[in-house]
Short mmCIF file of C-alpha atoms in Angstrom, two decimals:
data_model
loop_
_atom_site.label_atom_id
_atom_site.label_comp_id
_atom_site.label_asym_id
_atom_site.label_seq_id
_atom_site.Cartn_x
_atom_site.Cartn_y
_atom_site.Cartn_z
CA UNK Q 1 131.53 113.70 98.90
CA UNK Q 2 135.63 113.72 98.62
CA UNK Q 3 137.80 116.61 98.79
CA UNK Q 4 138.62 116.47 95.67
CA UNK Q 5 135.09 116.51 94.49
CA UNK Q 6 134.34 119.34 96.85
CA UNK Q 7 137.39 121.65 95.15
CA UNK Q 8 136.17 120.80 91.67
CA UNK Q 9 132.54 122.07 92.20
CA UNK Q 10 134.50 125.27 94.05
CA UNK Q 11 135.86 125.88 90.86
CA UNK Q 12 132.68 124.91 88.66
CA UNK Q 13 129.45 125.43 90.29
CA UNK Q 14 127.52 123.52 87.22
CA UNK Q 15 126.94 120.00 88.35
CA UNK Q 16 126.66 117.71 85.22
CA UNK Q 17 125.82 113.90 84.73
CA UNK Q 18 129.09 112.80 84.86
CA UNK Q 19 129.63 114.41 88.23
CA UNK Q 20 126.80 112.32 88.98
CA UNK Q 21 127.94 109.39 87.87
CA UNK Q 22 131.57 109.90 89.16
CA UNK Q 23 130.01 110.18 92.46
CA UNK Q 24 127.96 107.32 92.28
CA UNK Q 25 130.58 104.74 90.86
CA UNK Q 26 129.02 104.28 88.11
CA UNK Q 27 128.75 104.88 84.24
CA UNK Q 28 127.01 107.86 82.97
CA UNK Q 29 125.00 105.55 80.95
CA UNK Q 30 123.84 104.02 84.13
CA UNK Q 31 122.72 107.48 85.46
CA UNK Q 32 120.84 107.90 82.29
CA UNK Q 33 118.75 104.76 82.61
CA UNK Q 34 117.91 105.79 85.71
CA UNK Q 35 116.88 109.21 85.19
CA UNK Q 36 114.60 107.70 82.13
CA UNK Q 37 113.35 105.24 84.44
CA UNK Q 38 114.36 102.46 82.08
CA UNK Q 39 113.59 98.87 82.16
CA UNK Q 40 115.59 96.77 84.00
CA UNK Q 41 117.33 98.97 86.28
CA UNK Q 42 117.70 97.40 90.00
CA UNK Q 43 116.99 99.30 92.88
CA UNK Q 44 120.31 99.30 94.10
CA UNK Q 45 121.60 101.06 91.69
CA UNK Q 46 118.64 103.36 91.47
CA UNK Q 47 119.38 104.34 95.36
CA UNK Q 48 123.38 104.81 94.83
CA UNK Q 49 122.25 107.26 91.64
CA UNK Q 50 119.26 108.98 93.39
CA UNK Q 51 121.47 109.46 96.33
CA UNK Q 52 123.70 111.17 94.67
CA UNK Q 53 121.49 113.66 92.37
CA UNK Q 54 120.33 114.54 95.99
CA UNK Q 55 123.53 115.49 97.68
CA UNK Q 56 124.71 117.03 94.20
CA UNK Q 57 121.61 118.77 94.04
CA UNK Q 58 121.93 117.91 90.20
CA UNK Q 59 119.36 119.49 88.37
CA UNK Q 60 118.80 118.32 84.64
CA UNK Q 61 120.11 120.84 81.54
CA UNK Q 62 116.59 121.04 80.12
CA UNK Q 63 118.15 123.10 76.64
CA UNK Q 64 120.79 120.56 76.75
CA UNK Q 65 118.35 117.36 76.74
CA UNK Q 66 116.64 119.07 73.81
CA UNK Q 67 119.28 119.23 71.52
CA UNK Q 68 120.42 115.76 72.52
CA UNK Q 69 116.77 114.84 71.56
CA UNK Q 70 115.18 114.07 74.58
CA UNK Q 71 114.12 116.63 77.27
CA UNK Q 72 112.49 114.63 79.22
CA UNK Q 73 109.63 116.99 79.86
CA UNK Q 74 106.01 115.98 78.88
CA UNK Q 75 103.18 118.60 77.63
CA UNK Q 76 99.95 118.51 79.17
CA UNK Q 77 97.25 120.66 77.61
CA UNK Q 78 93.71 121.13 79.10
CA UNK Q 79 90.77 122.81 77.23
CA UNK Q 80 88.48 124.08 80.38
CA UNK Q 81 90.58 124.45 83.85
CA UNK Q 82 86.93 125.41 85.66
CA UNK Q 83 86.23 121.47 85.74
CA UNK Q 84 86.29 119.93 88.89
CA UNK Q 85 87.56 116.42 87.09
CA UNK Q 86 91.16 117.65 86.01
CA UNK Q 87 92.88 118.14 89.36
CA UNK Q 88 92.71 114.01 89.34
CA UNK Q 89 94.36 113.98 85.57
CA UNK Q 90 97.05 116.12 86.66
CA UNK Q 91 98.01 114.09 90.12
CA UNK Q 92 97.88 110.78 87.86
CA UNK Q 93 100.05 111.89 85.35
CA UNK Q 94 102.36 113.42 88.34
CA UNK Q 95 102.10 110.30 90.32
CA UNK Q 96 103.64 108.31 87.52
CA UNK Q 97 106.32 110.84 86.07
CA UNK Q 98 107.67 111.46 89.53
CA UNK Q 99 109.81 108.90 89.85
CA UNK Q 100 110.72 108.62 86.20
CA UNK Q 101 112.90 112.12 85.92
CA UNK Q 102 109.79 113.14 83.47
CA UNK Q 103 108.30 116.70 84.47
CA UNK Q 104 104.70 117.75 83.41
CA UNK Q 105 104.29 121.24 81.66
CA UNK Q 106 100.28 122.68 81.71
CA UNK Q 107 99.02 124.82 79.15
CA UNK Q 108 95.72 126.08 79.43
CA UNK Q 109 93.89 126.47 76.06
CA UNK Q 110 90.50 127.75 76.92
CA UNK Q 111 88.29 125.95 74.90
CA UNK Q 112 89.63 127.97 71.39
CA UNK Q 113 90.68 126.01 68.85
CA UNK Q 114 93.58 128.30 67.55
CA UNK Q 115 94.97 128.86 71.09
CA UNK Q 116 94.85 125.12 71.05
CA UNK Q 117 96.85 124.57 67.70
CA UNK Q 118 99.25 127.47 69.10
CA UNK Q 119 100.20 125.87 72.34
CA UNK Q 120 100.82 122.57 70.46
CA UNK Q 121 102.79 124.34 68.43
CA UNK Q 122 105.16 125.70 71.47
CA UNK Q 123 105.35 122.39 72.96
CA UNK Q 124 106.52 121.13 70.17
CA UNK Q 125 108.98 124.01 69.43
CA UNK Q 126 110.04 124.10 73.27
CA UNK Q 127 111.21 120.23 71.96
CA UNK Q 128 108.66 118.28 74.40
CA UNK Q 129 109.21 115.09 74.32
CA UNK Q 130 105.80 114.00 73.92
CA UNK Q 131 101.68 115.52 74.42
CA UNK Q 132 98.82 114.66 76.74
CA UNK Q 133 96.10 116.34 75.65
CA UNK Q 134 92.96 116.34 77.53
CA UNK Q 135 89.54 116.74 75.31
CA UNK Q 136 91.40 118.20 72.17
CA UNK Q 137 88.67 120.44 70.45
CA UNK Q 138 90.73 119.93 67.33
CA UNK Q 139 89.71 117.37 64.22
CA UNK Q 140 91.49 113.43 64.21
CA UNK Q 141 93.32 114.73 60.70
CA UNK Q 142 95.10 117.71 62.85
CA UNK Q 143 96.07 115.77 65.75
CA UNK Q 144 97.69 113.26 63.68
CA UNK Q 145 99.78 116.14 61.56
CA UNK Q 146 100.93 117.17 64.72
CA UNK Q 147 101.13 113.41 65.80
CA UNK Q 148 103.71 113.08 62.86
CA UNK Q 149 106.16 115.58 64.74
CA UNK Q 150 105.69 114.17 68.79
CA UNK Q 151 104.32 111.48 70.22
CA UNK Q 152 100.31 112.30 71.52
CA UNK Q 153 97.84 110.55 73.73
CA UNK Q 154 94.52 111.99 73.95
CA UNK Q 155 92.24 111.73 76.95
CA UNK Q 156 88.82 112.34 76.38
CA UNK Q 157 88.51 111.67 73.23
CA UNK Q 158 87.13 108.82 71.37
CA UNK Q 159 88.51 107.94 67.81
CA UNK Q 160 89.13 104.02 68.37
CA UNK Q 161 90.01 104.80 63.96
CA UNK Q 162 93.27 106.69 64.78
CA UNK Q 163 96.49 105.27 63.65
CA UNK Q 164 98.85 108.06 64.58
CA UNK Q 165 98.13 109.11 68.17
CA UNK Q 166 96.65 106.83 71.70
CA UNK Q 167 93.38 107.24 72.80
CA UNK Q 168 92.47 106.90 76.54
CA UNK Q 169 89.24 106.83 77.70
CA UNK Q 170 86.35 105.71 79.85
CA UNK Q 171 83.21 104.11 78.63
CA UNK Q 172 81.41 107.67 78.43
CA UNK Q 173 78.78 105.43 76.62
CA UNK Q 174 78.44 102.92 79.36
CA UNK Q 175 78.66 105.26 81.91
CA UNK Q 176 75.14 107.22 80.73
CA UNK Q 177 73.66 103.93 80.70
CA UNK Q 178 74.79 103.33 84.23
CA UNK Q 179 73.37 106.55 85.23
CA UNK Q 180 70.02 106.01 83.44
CA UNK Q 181 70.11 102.67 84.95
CA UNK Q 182 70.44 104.09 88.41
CA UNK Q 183 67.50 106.67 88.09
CA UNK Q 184 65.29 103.75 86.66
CA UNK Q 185 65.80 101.29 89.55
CA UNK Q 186 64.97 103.93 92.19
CA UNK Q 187 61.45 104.12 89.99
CA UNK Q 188 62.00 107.33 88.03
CA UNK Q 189 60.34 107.56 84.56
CA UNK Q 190 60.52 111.20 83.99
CA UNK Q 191 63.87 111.47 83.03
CA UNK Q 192 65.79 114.15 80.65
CA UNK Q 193 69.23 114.67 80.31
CA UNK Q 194 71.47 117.82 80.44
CA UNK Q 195 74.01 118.53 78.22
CA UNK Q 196 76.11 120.98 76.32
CA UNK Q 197 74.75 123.00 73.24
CA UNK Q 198 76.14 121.36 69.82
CA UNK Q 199 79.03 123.64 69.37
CA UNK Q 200 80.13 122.95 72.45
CA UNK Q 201 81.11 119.02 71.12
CA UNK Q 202 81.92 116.93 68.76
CA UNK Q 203 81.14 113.16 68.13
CA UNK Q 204 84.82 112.23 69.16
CA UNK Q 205 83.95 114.29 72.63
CA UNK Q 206 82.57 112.70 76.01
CA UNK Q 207 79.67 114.98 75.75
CA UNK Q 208 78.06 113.55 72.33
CA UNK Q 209 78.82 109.87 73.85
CA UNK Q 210 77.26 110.33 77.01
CA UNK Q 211 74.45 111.90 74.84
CA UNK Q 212 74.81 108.12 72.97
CA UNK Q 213 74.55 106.25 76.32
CA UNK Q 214 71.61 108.50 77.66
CA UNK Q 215 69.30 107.90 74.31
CA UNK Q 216 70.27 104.36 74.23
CA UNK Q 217 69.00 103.26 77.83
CA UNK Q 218 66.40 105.54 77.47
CA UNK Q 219 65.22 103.91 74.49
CA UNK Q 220 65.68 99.98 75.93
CA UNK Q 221 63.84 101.08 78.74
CA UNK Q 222 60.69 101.79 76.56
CA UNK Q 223 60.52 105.29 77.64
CA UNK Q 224 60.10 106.70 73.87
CA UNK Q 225 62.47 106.88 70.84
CA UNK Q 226 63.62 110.18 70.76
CA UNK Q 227 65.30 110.79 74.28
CA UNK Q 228 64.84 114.35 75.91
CA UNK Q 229 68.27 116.52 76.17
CA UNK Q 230 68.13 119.73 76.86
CA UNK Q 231 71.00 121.90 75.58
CA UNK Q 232 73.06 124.44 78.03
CA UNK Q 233 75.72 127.34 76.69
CA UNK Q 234 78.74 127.07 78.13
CA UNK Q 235 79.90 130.34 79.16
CA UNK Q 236 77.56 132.57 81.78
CA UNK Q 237 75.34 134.27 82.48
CA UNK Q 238 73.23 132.59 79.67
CA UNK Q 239 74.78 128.85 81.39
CA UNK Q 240 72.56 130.02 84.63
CA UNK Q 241 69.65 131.26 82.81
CA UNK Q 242 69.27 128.26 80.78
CA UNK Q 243 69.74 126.18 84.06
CA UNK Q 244 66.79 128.32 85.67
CA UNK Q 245 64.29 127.95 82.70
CA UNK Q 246 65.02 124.50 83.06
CA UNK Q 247 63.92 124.51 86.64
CA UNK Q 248 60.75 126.11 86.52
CA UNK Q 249 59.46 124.36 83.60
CA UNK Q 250 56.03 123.46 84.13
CA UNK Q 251 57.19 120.20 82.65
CA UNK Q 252 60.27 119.91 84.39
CA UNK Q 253 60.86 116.32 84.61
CA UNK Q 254 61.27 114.15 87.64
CA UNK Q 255 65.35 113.36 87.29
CA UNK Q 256 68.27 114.52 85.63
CA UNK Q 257 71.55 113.12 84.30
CA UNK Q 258 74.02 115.98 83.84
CA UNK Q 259 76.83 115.46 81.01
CA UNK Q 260 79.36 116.88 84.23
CA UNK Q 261 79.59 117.52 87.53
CA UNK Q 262 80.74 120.85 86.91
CA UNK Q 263 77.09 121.85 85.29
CA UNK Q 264 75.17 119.24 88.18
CA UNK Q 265 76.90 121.21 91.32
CA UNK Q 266 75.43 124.46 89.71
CA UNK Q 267 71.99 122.52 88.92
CA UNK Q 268 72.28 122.04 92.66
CA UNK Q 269 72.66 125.19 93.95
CA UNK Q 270 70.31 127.09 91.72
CA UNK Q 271 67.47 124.06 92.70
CA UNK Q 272 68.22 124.87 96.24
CA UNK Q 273 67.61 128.66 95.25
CA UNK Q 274 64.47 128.32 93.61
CA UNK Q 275 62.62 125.90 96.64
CA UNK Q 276 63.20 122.64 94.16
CA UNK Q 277 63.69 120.16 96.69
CA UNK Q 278 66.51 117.56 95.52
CA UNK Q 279 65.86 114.31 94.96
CA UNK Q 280 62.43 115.01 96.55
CA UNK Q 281 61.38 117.01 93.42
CA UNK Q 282 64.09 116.32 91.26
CA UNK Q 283 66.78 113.79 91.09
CA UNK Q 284 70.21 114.24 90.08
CA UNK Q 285 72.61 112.30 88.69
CA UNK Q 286 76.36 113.84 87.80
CA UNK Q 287 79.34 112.43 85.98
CA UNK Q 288 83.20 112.60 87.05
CA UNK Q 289 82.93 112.25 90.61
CA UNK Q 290 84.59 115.10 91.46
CA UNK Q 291 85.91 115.79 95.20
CA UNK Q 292 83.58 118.72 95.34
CA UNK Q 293 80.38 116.12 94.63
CA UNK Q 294 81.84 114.66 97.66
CA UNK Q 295 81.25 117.12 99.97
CA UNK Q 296 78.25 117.04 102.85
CA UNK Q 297 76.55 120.12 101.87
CA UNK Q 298 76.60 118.85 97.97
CA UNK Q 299 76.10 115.19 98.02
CA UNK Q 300 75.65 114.41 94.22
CA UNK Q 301 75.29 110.89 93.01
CA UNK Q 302 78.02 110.90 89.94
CA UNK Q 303 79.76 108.35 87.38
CA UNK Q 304 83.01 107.33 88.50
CA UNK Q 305 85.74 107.72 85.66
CA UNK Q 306 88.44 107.39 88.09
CA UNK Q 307 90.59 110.64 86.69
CA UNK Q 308 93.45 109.90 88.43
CA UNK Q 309 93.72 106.58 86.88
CA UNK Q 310 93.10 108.19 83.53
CA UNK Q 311 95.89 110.37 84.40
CA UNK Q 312 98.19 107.39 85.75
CA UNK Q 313 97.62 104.91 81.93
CA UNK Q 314 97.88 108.26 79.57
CA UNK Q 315 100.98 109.12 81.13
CA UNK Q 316 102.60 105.15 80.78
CA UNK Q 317 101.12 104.96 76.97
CA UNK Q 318 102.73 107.93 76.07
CA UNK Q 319 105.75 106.75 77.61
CA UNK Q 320 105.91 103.73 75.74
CA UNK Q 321 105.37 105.41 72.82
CA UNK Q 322 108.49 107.91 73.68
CA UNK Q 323 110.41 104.59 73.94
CA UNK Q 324 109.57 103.46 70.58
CA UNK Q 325 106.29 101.98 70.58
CA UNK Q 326 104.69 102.81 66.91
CA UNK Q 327 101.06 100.95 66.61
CA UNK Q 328 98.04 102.92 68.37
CA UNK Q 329 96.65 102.15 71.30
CA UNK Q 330 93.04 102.71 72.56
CA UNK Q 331 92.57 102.12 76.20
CA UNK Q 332 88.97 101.82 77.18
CA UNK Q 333 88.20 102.26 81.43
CA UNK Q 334 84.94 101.03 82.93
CA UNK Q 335 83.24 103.41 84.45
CA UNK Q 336 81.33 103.12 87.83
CA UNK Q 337 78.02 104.95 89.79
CA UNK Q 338 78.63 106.39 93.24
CA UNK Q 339 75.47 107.06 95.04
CA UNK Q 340 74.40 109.95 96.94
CA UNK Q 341 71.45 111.94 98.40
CA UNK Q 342 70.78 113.59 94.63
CA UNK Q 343 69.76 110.14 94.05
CA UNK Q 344 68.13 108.88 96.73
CA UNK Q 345 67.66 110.53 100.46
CA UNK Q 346 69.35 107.56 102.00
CA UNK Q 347 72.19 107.90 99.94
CA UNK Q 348 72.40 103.85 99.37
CA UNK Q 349 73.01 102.26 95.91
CA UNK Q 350 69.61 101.13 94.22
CA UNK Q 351 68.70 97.54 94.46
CA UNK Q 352 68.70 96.77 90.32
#
């Protein structure tokens, strides 16, 4: 830094863009590419720029931005913070605005539909420059009203009909059948599924189209038409009780796909409670493939959704539509099994 630079920021401690850009040599449209991660910017010129936000210490006027019309800050808003899964949104959408300039706001909307609306409502007020919203509770027609005003992508939630806001997804569909699939090649016939009671979802949700996948390969497997699913409340203690009834059913059946790891990790523990000997007397089979179903003393065969790489494409489609992009896009993700000692004591993938 000169001298003369040095005196200036004695006088005025505010570091702007073109103090920046004065100190890099170049334009303060250059700076701006940059710090929008724009197309076509070399890396030369993205070192000489980032170099010299560093030294500065130049930190963005976020009020500033807004009234210019871009803040460059993106909403993210999650419905249920207890599952295991969204840790793995989050550090994809992170790992992709990080070198962009973007930052990631979080609300936290606890599964009520008004709170919902409301914190929409103060992203959009707080002049975000787009949404991210993972498994909206609230209907296509509201989405898109508020789709109208900022750019959305929703994760988690399948309306391929949608016109004014992205969809990004896996196969929730595909990925019941891979778990039914699974259960069926290691010989199990016995098979019900658990899942969340119906207020709990709607069709649009993962839940009802894992509930889709799970009667479908039930029913191509010639194991009856009408597919067993037994229903669990969300909230305790009435989530555990239902869990235990479940348990020490007389006609409990021989394996289980859970809608979640979050409700299969406590299907776990209460089994181990109660004597039921996993997969000896009851298989499991999970879905996100959390970090926790990783762990030794858990060991739950799950559907791999990759969250991280949800994260990672929601996060560049609602970039693109920030830059301009106006038709909808609906991304669909294949989904994968990962096989543990729920499924089978050896922990090896079945042989098909």
């Amino acid at each position: 830094m000169s001298i003369e630079e040095k005196k200036r920021l004695k006088r005025n401690d505010r570091v702007t863009i073109r103090t920046v850009a004065t100190h890099a040599g170049v334009s303060v449209a250059a700076v701006s590419k940059v710090m929008r991660n724009a197309y076509g910017v070399s890396e030369a010129l993205r070192a000489r720029v980032t170099d010299a936000i560093e030294v500065l210490g130049y930190r963005p006027s976020r009020a500033a931005r807004g009234l210019r019309g871009r803040s460059f800050t993106i909403g993210v808003l999650l419905i249920d913070i207890r599952n295991p899964f969204l840790p793995e949104v989050i550090a994809g959408v992170n790992g992709v605005l990080a070198p962009s300039h973007y930052q990631a706001m979080i609300g936290v909307s606890d599964a009520r539909v008004q709170l919902e609306t409301s914190l929409i409502e103060s992203m959009i007020d707080y002049k975000m420059d787009g949404l991210i919203l993972v498994a909206p509770r609230l209907p296509s027609d509201i989405i898109a009203k508020f789709a109208a005003q900022i750019p959305i992508v929703a994760v988690g939630y399948h309306d391929a009909g949608a016109t004014a806001f992205d969809t990004v997804n896996a196969d929730d569909q595909r990925g019941a059948e891979l778990a039914v699939e699974a259960l069926l090649a290691c010989g199990y016939r016995d098979i019900e599924m658990l899942s969340l009671g119906e207020r709990e979802g709607h069709q649009v949700s993962v839940v009802r189209q894992r509930e889709i996948g799970f009667r479908r390969a039930i029913q191509r497997a010639g194991l009856g038409s009408s597919a067993p699913i037994t229903k669990i409340p969300i909230a305790p203690p009435k989530r555990e009780e239902t869990m235990r009834k479940f348990l020490s059913r007389k006609n409990r059946p021989r394996a289980v796909f859970c809608w979640s790891d979050l409700d299969a990790i406590t299907l776990l523990s209460l089994a181990m409670e109660m004597g039921v000997r996993v997969p000896e007397d009851l298989a499991v089979v999970g879905y996100d493939n959390s970090s926790t179903a990783a762990l030794g003393l858990v060991n739950l065969a799950s559907i791999d959704q990759s969250g991280r790489e949800l994260g990672q494409v929601a996060t560049r489609t609602l970039i693109s539509r920030i830059e301009g992009r106006t038709g909808a896009e609906h991304i669909f993700q294949m989904p994968s099994l990962v096989s543990r000692n729920s499924l089978t004591r050896s922990g090896k993938a079945p042989v098909a």
